[in-house]
Amino acid sequence: MLRSVKTHALLKTAICSLDQIIANASLQLIGERGALLSFLFHGLFQDEGELSAGVVDPQQGVTVEMFGSFIGHFKNQSYKFISPADIMEGLQPQGKYVLITFDDGYYNNVRALPVLEEFDVPAVFFISTDHVRRGKAYWWDVIFREFGRRGRTKDEVRVAQNKCKRLKTGAVEAWLKAEFGEHSLTPVGELDRPFSKSELGKFANHRLVVLGNHTKDHAILTNYSTAEISEQIQGAQDAIGEMTGKFPDIIAYPNGEYSEDIMQMAQAAGLSLGVVVEPGKNKVPIRALAREAMRMKRFIIWGNSGIDAQCRASRSDISLYRTLKQIHFITRAGFSY
Ligand SMILES: [Zn+2]
């Protein structure tokens, strides 16, 4: 298991390097067709110090500065940054669009605001509402932190996190409390905590902020019964409505796990759009409520690799990595929620 984690990482690095060469050639020779490119972010870090502090799982390790470079790249390429409402109103077949998304509801996402304002672009923030209501830390950060304190390796952290992804959130949190104490799910600072209810209400009023549904409890929905799935999705709709006065149009399935039934239940809860974690360009226009609208692909930007190169790779119509992933040669793009 441990060896496979390392081999996977090496393989991914090799494929990504090859893809950058392919992308440069493809963009020069073929150019770009109209498409919607969506990107997934989690926490935003101020600097390297925060990344290595061991308080939260760095995940993609994207800093505020890198986030600005990412937006700058697509602005320079004349991409239009859009909101879910723009998708529902209809996109042009030849248009080049970007949808920025942040998952989970970390309070540190307020750091995106000055950058969004500087470029005048919107972003969607997907909120797990029970984390906001109860002020809970996210379980993957607790594993990262507590394992780190005990000198466990990064691979051991990944193995434990991957095991937990097959469980319901309640079971994971019960295990963490038994293992690391009753207060292990209490956030330790500004970096790992979710928004509070009042902060979220204020945040939602910002003209460039759109909130999305990320279930009540960051439920990896394929681990839940039909009744529980409905409750998780509808519960988050209701909670966001109650906290902000607005109901989301878009859902991000936690860990990107979805099924036909889950998409239908999301629609029944009033959602018209959905995003997954699979990388890829989305064809435009996109018809709200259509199957493809309920599972729009998203790219992930990594802080430990060149931002421009990754942006170019996402614009390219040809990608070895995406092709291999489509044929299930690669089962997981890396670590993502
Ligand atoms: Zn998530």
mmCIF file of C-alpha atoms and ligand atoms in Angstrom:
data_model
loop_
_atom_site.group_PDB
_atom_site.id
_atom_site.type_symbol
_atom_site.label_atom_id
_atom_site.label_comp_id
_atom_site.label_asym_id
_atom_site.label_seq_id
_atom_site.Cartn_x
_atom_site.Cartn_y
_atom_site.Cartn_z
ATOM 1 C CA MET A 1 0.000 0.000 0.000
ATOM 2 C CA LEU A 2 2.752 2.432 0.978
ATOM 3 C CA ARG A 3 4.822 1.561 -2.044
ATOM 4 C CA SER A 4 1.823 2.101 -4.303
ATOM 5 C CA VAL A 5 1.351 5.621 -2.891
ATOM 6 C CA LYS A 6 4.960 6.522 -3.789
ATOM 7 C CA THR A 7 4.891 4.856 -7.196
ATOM 8 C CA HIS A 8 1.670 6.665 -7.948
ATOM 9 C CA ALA A 9 3.228 10.028 -7.066
ATOM 10 C CA LEU A 10 6.257 9.382 -9.299
ATOM 11 C CA LEU A 11 4.064 8.249 -12.165
ATOM 12 C CA LYS A 12 1.913 11.334 -11.798
ATOM 13 C CA THR A 13 4.951 13.649 -11.903
ATOM 14 C CA ALA A 14 6.235 11.954 -15.064
ATOM 15 C CA ILE A 15 2.854 12.142 -16.792
ATOM 16 C CA CYS A 16 2.387 15.803 -15.814
ATOM 17 C CA SER A 17 5.801 16.716 -17.271
ATOM 18 C CA LEU A 18 4.934 14.971 -20.518
ATOM 19 C CA ASP A 19 1.564 16.696 -20.561
ATOM 20 C CA GLN A 20 3.176 20.124 -20.377
ATOM 21 C CA ILE A 21 5.104 19.379 -23.556
ATOM 22 C CA ILE A 22 1.949 18.044 -25.209
ATOM 23 C CA ALA A 23 -0.056 21.087 -24.063
ATOM 24 C CA ASN A 24 2.429 23.600 -25.493
ATOM 25 C CA ALA A 25 2.399 21.811 -28.855
ATOM 26 C CA SER A 26 -1.379 21.426 -28.859
ATOM 27 C CA LEU A 27 -2.051 25.097 -28.023
ATOM 28 C CA GLN A 28 0.340 26.262 -30.740
ATOM 29 C CA LEU A 29 -0.800 23.863 -33.449
ATOM 30 C CA ILE A 30 -4.497 23.337 -32.741
ATOM 31 C CA GLY A 31 -5.479 26.311 -30.604
ATOM 32 C CA GLU A 32 -8.421 26.280 -28.225
ATOM 33 C CA ARG A 33 -12.072 25.510 -28.667
ATOM 34 C CA GLY A 34 -14.849 27.072 -26.630
ATOM 35 C CA ALA A 35 -15.079 25.440 -23.209
ATOM 36 C CA LEU A 36 -15.785 25.934 -19.543
ATOM 37 C CA LEU A 37 -12.783 25.179 -17.358
ATOM 38 C CA SER A 38 -13.551 24.829 -13.680
ATOM 39 C CA PHE A 39 -10.940 24.733 -10.921
ATOM 40 C CA LEU A 40 -11.049 23.350 -7.411
ATOM 41 C CA PHE A 41 -9.303 24.990 -4.465
ATOM 42 C CA HIS A 42 -9.494 24.248 -0.731
ATOM 43 C CA GLY A 43 -7.572 26.332 1.821
ATOM 44 C CA LEU A 44 -5.543 29.386 0.804
ATOM 45 C CA PHE A 45 -2.178 29.835 2.489
ATOM 46 C CA GLN A 46 -0.357 33.059 3.198
ATOM 47 C CA ASP A 47 3.162 31.630 2.809
ATOM 48 C CA GLU A 48 5.430 28.575 3.069
ATOM 49 C CA GLY A 49 5.532 28.886 6.866
ATOM 50 C CA GLU A 50 1.821 28.234 7.130
ATOM 51 C CA LEU A 51 2.091 25.311 4.760
ATOM 52 C CA SER A 52 4.667 23.561 6.888
ATOM 53 C CA ALA A 53 3.203 24.433 10.303
ATOM 54 C CA GLY A 54 1.440 21.054 10.589
ATOM 55 C CA VAL A 55 -1.861 22.656 11.668
ATOM 56 C CA VAL A 56 -3.814 21.631 8.579
ATOM 57 C CA ASP A 57 -3.321 19.169 5.780
ATOM 58 C CA PRO A 58 -1.822 21.434 3.083
ATOM 59 C CA GLN A 59 -3.697 19.470 0.376
ATOM 60 C CA GLN A 60 -2.808 21.363 -2.829
ATOM 61 C CA GLY A 61 -0.671 23.909 -0.972
ATOM 62 C CA VAL A 62 -1.887 26.928 -2.934
ATOM 63 C CA THR A 63 -0.884 30.371 -1.629
ATOM 64 C CA VAL A 64 -2.787 33.625 -2.151
ATOM 65 C CA GLU A 65 -0.033 34.731 -4.547
ATOM 66 C CA MET A 66 -0.373 31.554 -6.639
ATOM 67 C CA PHE A 67 -4.138 32.052 -6.739
ATOM 68 C CA GLY A 68 -3.544 35.514 -8.212
ATOM 69 C CA SER A 69 -1.141 34.078 -10.815
ATOM 70 C CA PHE A 70 -3.748 31.494 -11.791
ATOM 71 C CA ILE A 71 -6.400 34.156 -12.419
ATOM 72 C CA GLY A 72 -3.877 36.364 -14.215
ATOM 73 C CA HIS A 73 -3.038 33.550 -16.634
ATOM 74 C CA PHE A 74 -6.634 33.136 -17.784
ATOM 75 C CA LYS A 75 -7.286 36.890 -17.858
ATOM 76 C CA ASN A 76 -4.297 37.229 -20.214
ATOM 77 C CA GLN A 77 -5.801 34.529 -22.415
ATOM 78 C CA SER A 78 -9.125 36.433 -22.577
ATOM 79 C CA TYR A 79 -11.106 33.881 -20.587
ATOM 80 C CA LYS A 80 -14.340 35.096 -19.038
ATOM 81 C CA PHE A 81 -14.814 34.292 -15.356
ATOM 82 C CA ILE A 82 -18.380 33.272 -14.685
ATOM 83 C CA SER A 83 -20.825 32.339 -11.919
ATOM 84 C CA PRO A 84 -23.389 29.482 -11.854
ATOM 85 C CA ALA A 85 -26.064 32.043 -12.825
ATOM 86 C CA ASP A 86 -24.129 32.786 -16.043
ATOM 87 C CA ILE A 87 -24.095 29.071 -16.909
ATOM 88 C CA MET A 88 -27.843 28.857 -16.331
ATOM 89 C CA GLU A 89 -28.482 31.926 -18.490
ATOM 90 C CA GLY A 90 -26.545 30.257 -21.318
ATOM 91 C CA LEU A 91 -22.945 30.314 -22.525
ATOM 92 C CA GLN A 92 -21.729 30.956 -26.070
ATOM 93 C CA PRO A 93 -20.506 27.862 -28.006
ATOM 94 C CA GLN A 94 -17.246 29.617 -28.909
ATOM 95 C CA GLY A 95 -16.734 31.186 -25.486
ATOM 96 C CA LYS A 96 -13.797 30.496 -23.219
ATOM 97 C CA TYR A 97 -14.928 30.442 -19.598
ATOM 98 C CA VAL A 98 -13.529 29.796 -16.123
ATOM 99 C CA LEU A 99 -15.513 28.837 -13.016
ATOM 100 C CA ILE A 100 -13.496 29.167 -9.786
ATOM 101 C CA THR A 101 -14.569 26.958 -6.892
ATOM 102 C CA PHE A 102 -13.478 26.441 -3.286
ATOM 103 C CA ASP A 103 -14.616 23.374 -1.337
ATOM 104 C CA ASP A 104 -15.430 22.814 2.331
ATOM 105 C CA GLY A 105 -15.991 26.271 3.872
ATOM 106 C CA TYR A 106 -12.619 27.152 5.395
ATOM 107 C CA TYR A 107 -12.644 30.612 6.981
ATOM 108 C CA ASN A 108 -9.225 31.233 5.387
ATOM 109 C CA ASN A 109 -11.088 31.502 2.061
ATOM 110 C CA VAL A 110 -11.733 35.179 2.952
ATOM 111 C CA ARG A 111 -8.168 35.627 1.695
ATOM 112 C CA ALA A 112 -9.486 35.091 -1.828
ATOM 113 C CA LEU A 113 -11.598 38.255 -1.661
ATOM 114 C CA PRO A 114 -8.890 40.887 -2.330
ATOM 115 C CA VAL A 115 -7.713 38.809 -5.313
ATOM 116 C CA LEU A 116 -11.229 38.355 -6.671
ATOM 117 C CA GLU A 117 -11.776 42.110 -6.257
ATOM 118 C CA GLU A 118 -8.477 42.975 -7.959
ATOM 119 C CA PHE A 119 -9.459 40.975 -11.049
ATOM 120 C CA ASP A 120 -13.207 41.520 -10.643
ATOM 121 C CA VAL A 121 -14.067 37.816 -10.963
ATOM 122 C CA PRO A 122 -16.607 35.678 -9.054
ATOM 123 C CA ALA A 123 -16.040 32.370 -7.256
ATOM 124 C CA VAL A 124 -18.216 29.630 -5.785
ATOM 125 C CA PHE A 125 -17.603 28.520 -2.204
ATOM 126 C CA PHE A 126 -19.038 25.096 -1.367
ATOM 127 C CA ILE A 127 -20.038 24.882 2.277
ATOM 128 C CA SER A 128 -20.443 21.850 4.551
ATOM 129 C CA THR A 129 -23.057 23.405 6.765
ATOM 130 C CA ASP A 130 -22.719 21.316 9.954
ATOM 131 C CA HIS A 131 -19.086 22.384 10.172
ATOM 132 C CA VAL A 132 -20.243 25.998 10.167
ATOM 133 C CA ARG A 133 -23.104 25.432 12.611
ATOM 134 C CA ARG A 134 -20.997 23.469 15.072
ATOM 135 C CA GLY A 135 -17.584 25.065 14.508
ATOM 136 C CA LYS A 136 -16.043 21.644 13.817
ATOM 137 C CA ALA A 137 -12.567 21.076 12.427
ATOM 138 C CA TYR A 138 -12.406 18.959 9.264
ATOM 139 C CA TRP A 139 -11.541 15.337 10.013
ATOM 140 C CA TRP A 140 -8.697 15.100 7.432
ATOM 141 C CA ASP A 141 -6.937 18.007 9.160
ATOM 142 C CA VAL A 142 -7.353 16.319 12.546
ATOM 143 C CA ILE A 143 -5.759 13.114 11.208
ATOM 144 C CA PHE A 144 -2.915 15.119 9.643
ATOM 145 C CA ARG A 145 -2.301 17.085 12.849
ATOM 146 C CA GLU A 146 -2.629 14.268 15.380
ATOM 147 C CA PHE A 147 -0.625 11.770 13.329
ATOM 148 C CA GLY A 148 2.042 14.436 12.785
ATOM 149 C CA ARG A 149 2.304 15.083 16.541
ATOM 150 C CA ARG A 150 2.958 11.386 17.038
ATOM 151 C CA GLY A 151 5.680 11.249 14.403
ATOM 152 C CA ARG A 152 3.670 9.219 11.915
ATOM 153 C CA THR A 153 4.715 9.475 8.256
ATOM 154 C CA LYS A 154 2.907 11.272 5.419
ATOM 155 C CA ASP A 155 2.114 7.892 3.871
ATOM 156 C CA GLU A 156 0.500 6.718 7.107
ATOM 157 C CA VAL A 157 -1.593 9.893 7.105
ATOM 158 C CA ARG A 158 -2.747 9.223 3.532
ATOM 159 C CA VAL A 159 -3.586 5.599 4.261
ATOM 160 C CA ALA A 160 -5.687 6.592 7.308
ATOM 161 C CA GLN A 161 -7.434 9.376 5.363
ATOM 162 C CA ASN A 162 -8.215 7.029 2.484
ATOM 163 C CA LYS A 163 -9.701 4.461 4.882
ATOM 164 C CA CYS A 164 -11.892 7.165 6.405
ATOM 165 C CA LYS A 165 -13.207 8.126 2.981
ATOM 166 C CA ARG A 166 -15.063 4.823 2.940
ATOM 167 C CA LEU A 167 -16.953 5.732 6.120
ATOM 168 C CA LYS A 168 -19.720 8.093 7.143
ATOM 169 C CA THR A 169 -18.536 11.347 8.705
ATOM 170 C CA GLY A 170 -20.105 10.461 12.068
ATOM 171 C CA ALA A 171 -18.085 7.225 12.248
ATOM 172 C CA VAL A 172 -14.837 9.014 11.362
ATOM 173 C CA GLU A 173 -15.432 11.704 13.974
ATOM 174 C CA ALA A 174 -16.334 9.132 16.652
ATOM 175 C CA TRP A 175 -13.072 7.281 15.919
ATOM 176 C CA LEU A 176 -11.046 10.519 16.139
ATOM 177 C CA LYS A 177 -12.582 11.431 19.496
ATOM 178 C CA ALA A 178 -11.895 7.943 20.878
ATOM 179 C CA GLU A 179 -8.347 7.977 19.555
ATOM 180 C CA PHE A 180 -7.272 11.581 20.180
ATOM 181 C CA GLY A 181 -9.681 12.936 22.770
ATOM 182 C CA GLU A 182 -13.067 14.598 23.023
ATOM 183 C CA HIS A 183 -11.688 17.970 21.870
ATOM 184 C CA SER A 184 -9.734 16.729 18.870
ATOM 185 C CA LEU A 185 -12.397 18.114 16.535
ATOM 186 C CA THR A 186 -12.128 21.612 17.969
ATOM 187 C CA PRO A 187 -10.245 23.874 15.510
ATOM 188 C CA VAL A 188 -6.882 25.104 16.765
ATOM 189 C CA GLY A 189 -6.796 28.469 14.991
ATOM 190 C CA GLU A 190 -7.771 30.727 12.099
ATOM 191 C CA LEU A 191 -6.245 28.461 9.480
ATOM 192 C CA ASP A 192 -8.181 25.252 10.136
ATOM 193 C CA ARG A 193 -11.543 26.577 11.260
ATOM 194 C CA PRO A 194 -14.713 26.845 9.184
ATOM 195 C CA PHE A 195 -16.658 30.102 8.805
ATOM 196 C CA SER A 196 -18.918 30.941 11.732
ATOM 197 C CA LYS A 197 -22.619 31.436 10.946
ATOM 198 C CA SER A 198 -22.435 35.214 11.127
ATOM 199 C CA GLU A 199 -19.217 35.360 9.093
ATOM 200 C CA LEU A 200 -20.797 33.208 6.416
ATOM 201 C CA GLY A 201 -23.857 35.461 6.279
ATOM 202 C CA LYS A 202 -21.631 38.492 5.707
ATOM 203 C CA PHE A 203 -19.370 36.659 3.234
ATOM 204 C CA ALA A 204 -22.389 35.560 1.168
ATOM 205 C CA ASN A 205 -23.372 39.208 0.657
ATOM 206 C CA HIS A 206 -20.139 40.007 -1.182
ATOM 207 C CA ARG A 207 -20.921 40.710 -4.842
ATOM 208 C CA LEU A 208 -18.282 38.235 -6.096
ATOM 209 C CA VAL A 209 -19.212 35.389 -3.734
ATOM 210 C CA VAL A 210 -21.618 32.582 -4.600
ATOM 211 C CA LEU A 211 -22.316 29.814 -2.092
ATOM 212 C CA GLY A 212 -22.759 26.186 -3.100
ATOM 213 C CA ASN A 213 -23.970 23.002 -1.413
ATOM 214 C CA HIS A 214 -21.299 20.633 -0.041
ATOM 215 C CA THR A 215 -23.782 18.556 2.032
ATOM 216 C CA LYS A 216 -24.491 19.014 5.734
ATOM 217 C CA ASP A 217 -21.630 16.976 7.054
ATOM 218 C CA HIS A 218 -19.154 16.668 4.204
ATOM 219 C CA ALA A 219 -20.850 13.348 3.516
ATOM 220 C CA ILE A 220 -19.155 11.175 0.895
ATOM 221 C CA LEU A 221 -22.583 10.369 -0.437
ATOM 222 C CA THR A 222 -21.863 6.949 -1.920
ATOM 223 C CA ASN A 223 -21.355 5.718 1.680
ATOM 224 C CA TYR A 224 -24.917 6.711 2.674
ATOM 225 C CA SER A 225 -28.466 5.328 2.293
ATOM 226 C CA THR A 226 -30.973 6.995 -0.030
ATOM 227 C CA ALA A 227 -32.799 8.661 2.858
ATOM 228 C CA GLU A 228 -29.527 9.900 4.316
ATOM 229 C CA ILE A 229 -28.353 11.310 0.968
ATOM 230 C CA SER A 230 -31.543 13.365 0.645
ATOM 231 C CA GLU A 231 -31.183 14.578 4.200
ATOM 232 C CA GLN A 232 -27.543 15.572 3.633
ATOM 233 C CA ILE A 233 -28.289 17.561 0.475
ATOM 234 C CA GLN A 234 -31.614 19.092 1.514
ATOM 235 C CA GLY A 235 -30.266 19.834 4.994
ATOM 236 C CA ALA A 236 -27.392 21.864 3.520
ATOM 237 C CA GLN A 237 -29.796 23.729 1.206
ATOM 238 C CA ASP A 238 -31.988 24.641 4.165
ATOM 239 C CA ALA A 239 -29.061 25.636 6.373
ATOM 240 C CA ILE A 240 -27.495 27.905 3.737
ATOM 241 C CA GLY A 241 -30.926 29.419 3.063
ATOM 242 C CA GLU A 242 -31.385 30.062 6.762
ATOM 243 C CA MET A 243 -27.885 31.498 7.319
ATOM 244 C CA THR A 244 -27.680 33.670 4.194
ATOM 245 C CA GLY A 245 -31.189 34.083 2.797
ATOM 246 C CA LYS A 246 -30.088 32.502 -0.509
ATOM 247 C CA PHE A 247 -30.425 28.919 -1.755
ATOM 248 C CA PRO A 248 -27.605 27.397 -3.816
ATOM 249 C CA ASP A 249 -28.036 26.347 -7.466
ATOM 250 C CA ILE A 250 -24.896 24.215 -7.506
ATOM 251 C CA ILE A 251 -23.514 21.269 -5.538
ATOM 252 C CA ALA A 252 -20.000 19.840 -5.165
ATOM 253 C CA TYR A 253 -20.240 16.179 -4.205
ATOM 254 C CA PRO A 254 -17.754 15.645 -1.347
ATOM 255 C CA ASN A 255 -14.672 13.768 -2.564
ATOM 256 C CA GLY A 256 -16.259 13.948 -6.029
ATOM 257 C CA GLU A 257 -18.310 10.802 -5.344
ATOM 258 C CA TYR A 258 -21.693 10.711 -7.091
ATOM 259 C CA SER A 259 -24.123 8.387 -8.876
ATOM 260 C CA GLU A 260 -27.198 8.739 -11.102
ATOM 261 C CA ASP A 261 -29.414 8.507 -7.998
ATOM 262 C CA ILE A 262 -27.365 11.133 -6.161
ATOM 263 C CA MET A 263 -27.635 13.547 -9.111
ATOM 264 C CA GLN A 264 -31.419 13.045 -9.196
ATOM 265 C CA MET A 265 -31.704 13.658 -5.463
ATOM 266 C CA ALA A 266 -29.667 16.841 -5.854
ATOM 267 C CA GLN A 267 -32.110 18.016 -8.514
ATOM 268 C CA ALA A 268 -35.044 17.149 -6.258
ATOM 269 C CA ALA A 269 -33.490 19.445 -3.635
ATOM 270 C CA GLY A 270 -33.528 22.323 -6.144
ATOM 271 C CA LEU A 271 -29.995 22.125 -7.530
ATOM 272 C CA SER A 272 -29.475 22.679 -11.262
ATOM 273 C CA LEU A 273 -25.706 22.273 -11.532
ATOM 274 C CA GLY A 274 -23.081 19.988 -9.994
ATOM 275 C CA VAL A 275 -19.309 19.622 -10.015
ATOM 276 C CA VAL A 276 -17.063 16.602 -9.524
ATOM 277 C CA VAL A 277 -13.309 16.169 -9.076
ATOM 278 C CA GLU A 278 -12.537 14.578 -12.455
ATOM 279 C CA PRO A 279 -10.198 16.849 -14.474
ATOM 280 C CA GLY A 280 -11.357 17.910 -17.926
ATOM 281 C CA LYS A 281 -12.752 20.653 -20.137
ATOM 282 C CA ASN A 282 -16.546 21.049 -20.160
ATOM 283 C CA LYS A 283 -18.210 21.532 -23.529
ATOM 284 C CA VAL A 284 -20.297 24.677 -23.878
ATOM 285 C CA PRO A 285 -23.082 25.623 -23.826
ATOM 286 C CA ILE A 286 -24.242 23.659 -20.793
ATOM 287 C CA ARG A 287 -27.953 23.092 -20.268
ATOM 288 C CA ALA A 288 -28.938 23.393 -16.589
ATOM 289 C CA LEU A 289 -30.277 20.101 -15.144
ATOM 290 C CA ALA A 290 -28.791 18.017 -17.989
ATOM 291 C CA ARG A 291 -26.635 15.085 -16.853
ATOM 292 C CA GLU A 292 -23.462 16.870 -17.931
ATOM 293 C CA ALA A 293 -24.551 19.967 -16.015
ATOM 294 C CA MET A 294 -24.873 17.890 -12.846
ATOM 295 C CA ARG A 295 -21.318 16.538 -13.109
ATOM 296 C CA MET A 296 -19.112 19.268 -14.531
ATOM 297 C CA LYS A 297 -15.435 18.450 -14.382
ATOM 298 C CA ARG A 298 -12.888 20.382 -12.386
ATOM 299 C CA PHE A 299 -9.136 20.720 -12.560
ATOM 300 C CA ILE A 300 -6.957 20.929 -9.457
ATOM 301 C CA ILE A 301 -4.073 23.406 -9.276
ATOM 302 C CA TRP A 302 -1.042 22.313 -7.220
ATOM 303 C CA GLY A 303 1.227 24.715 -5.394
ATOM 304 C CA ASN A 304 4.356 22.589 -5.845
ATOM 305 C CA SER A 305 4.303 22.810 -9.635
ATOM 306 C CA GLY A 306 4.419 25.785 -12.027
ATOM 307 C CA ILE A 307 1.079 27.627 -12.128
ATOM 308 C CA ASP A 308 1.384 28.785 -15.764
ATOM 309 C CA ALA A 309 2.301 25.283 -16.946
ATOM 310 C CA GLN A 310 -0.716 23.787 -15.165
ATOM 311 C CA CYS A 311 -3.018 26.454 -16.609
ATOM 312 C CA ARG A 312 -1.708 25.741 -20.120
ATOM 313 C CA ALA A 313 -2.204 21.979 -19.610
ATOM 314 C CA SER A 314 -5.833 22.573 -18.617
ATOM 315 C CA ARG A 315 -6.435 24.673 -21.767
ATOM 316 C CA SER A 316 -5.051 21.982 -24.048
ATOM 317 C CA ASP A 317 -7.532 19.692 -25.784
ATOM 318 C CA ILE A 318 -5.041 16.831 -25.619
ATOM 319 C CA SER A 319 -3.853 15.426 -22.311
ATOM 320 C CA LEU A 320 -2.209 12.086 -21.619
ATOM 321 C CA TYR A 321 -3.160 12.349 -17.967
ATOM 322 C CA ARG A 322 -6.849 12.959 -18.662
ATOM 323 C CA THR A 323 -6.951 10.161 -21.253
ATOM 324 C CA LEU A 324 -5.362 7.670 -18.862
ATOM 325 C CA LYS A 325 -7.778 8.724 -16.160
ATOM 326 C CA GLN A 326 -10.754 8.266 -18.465
ATOM 327 C CA ILE A 327 -9.740 4.669 -19.178
ATOM 328 C CA HIS A 328 -9.255 4.154 -15.427
ATOM 329 C CA PHE A 329 -5.526 3.653 -15.738
ATOM 330 C CA ILE A 330 -5.255 6.212 -12.977
ATOM 331 C CA THR A 331 -7.923 5.779 -10.360
ATOM 332 C CA ARG A 332 -7.205 8.851 -8.237
ATOM 333 C CA ALA A 333 -5.736 12.118 -9.422
ATOM 334 C CA GLY A 334 -4.070 12.623 -6.083
ATOM 335 C CA PHE A 335 -5.451 13.728 -2.816
ATOM 336 C CA SER A 336 -8.628 15.670 -3.070
ATOM 337 C CA TYR A 337 -11.859 16.230 -1.232
HETATM 338 ZN ZN ZN B 1 -14.830 18.741 0.367
#
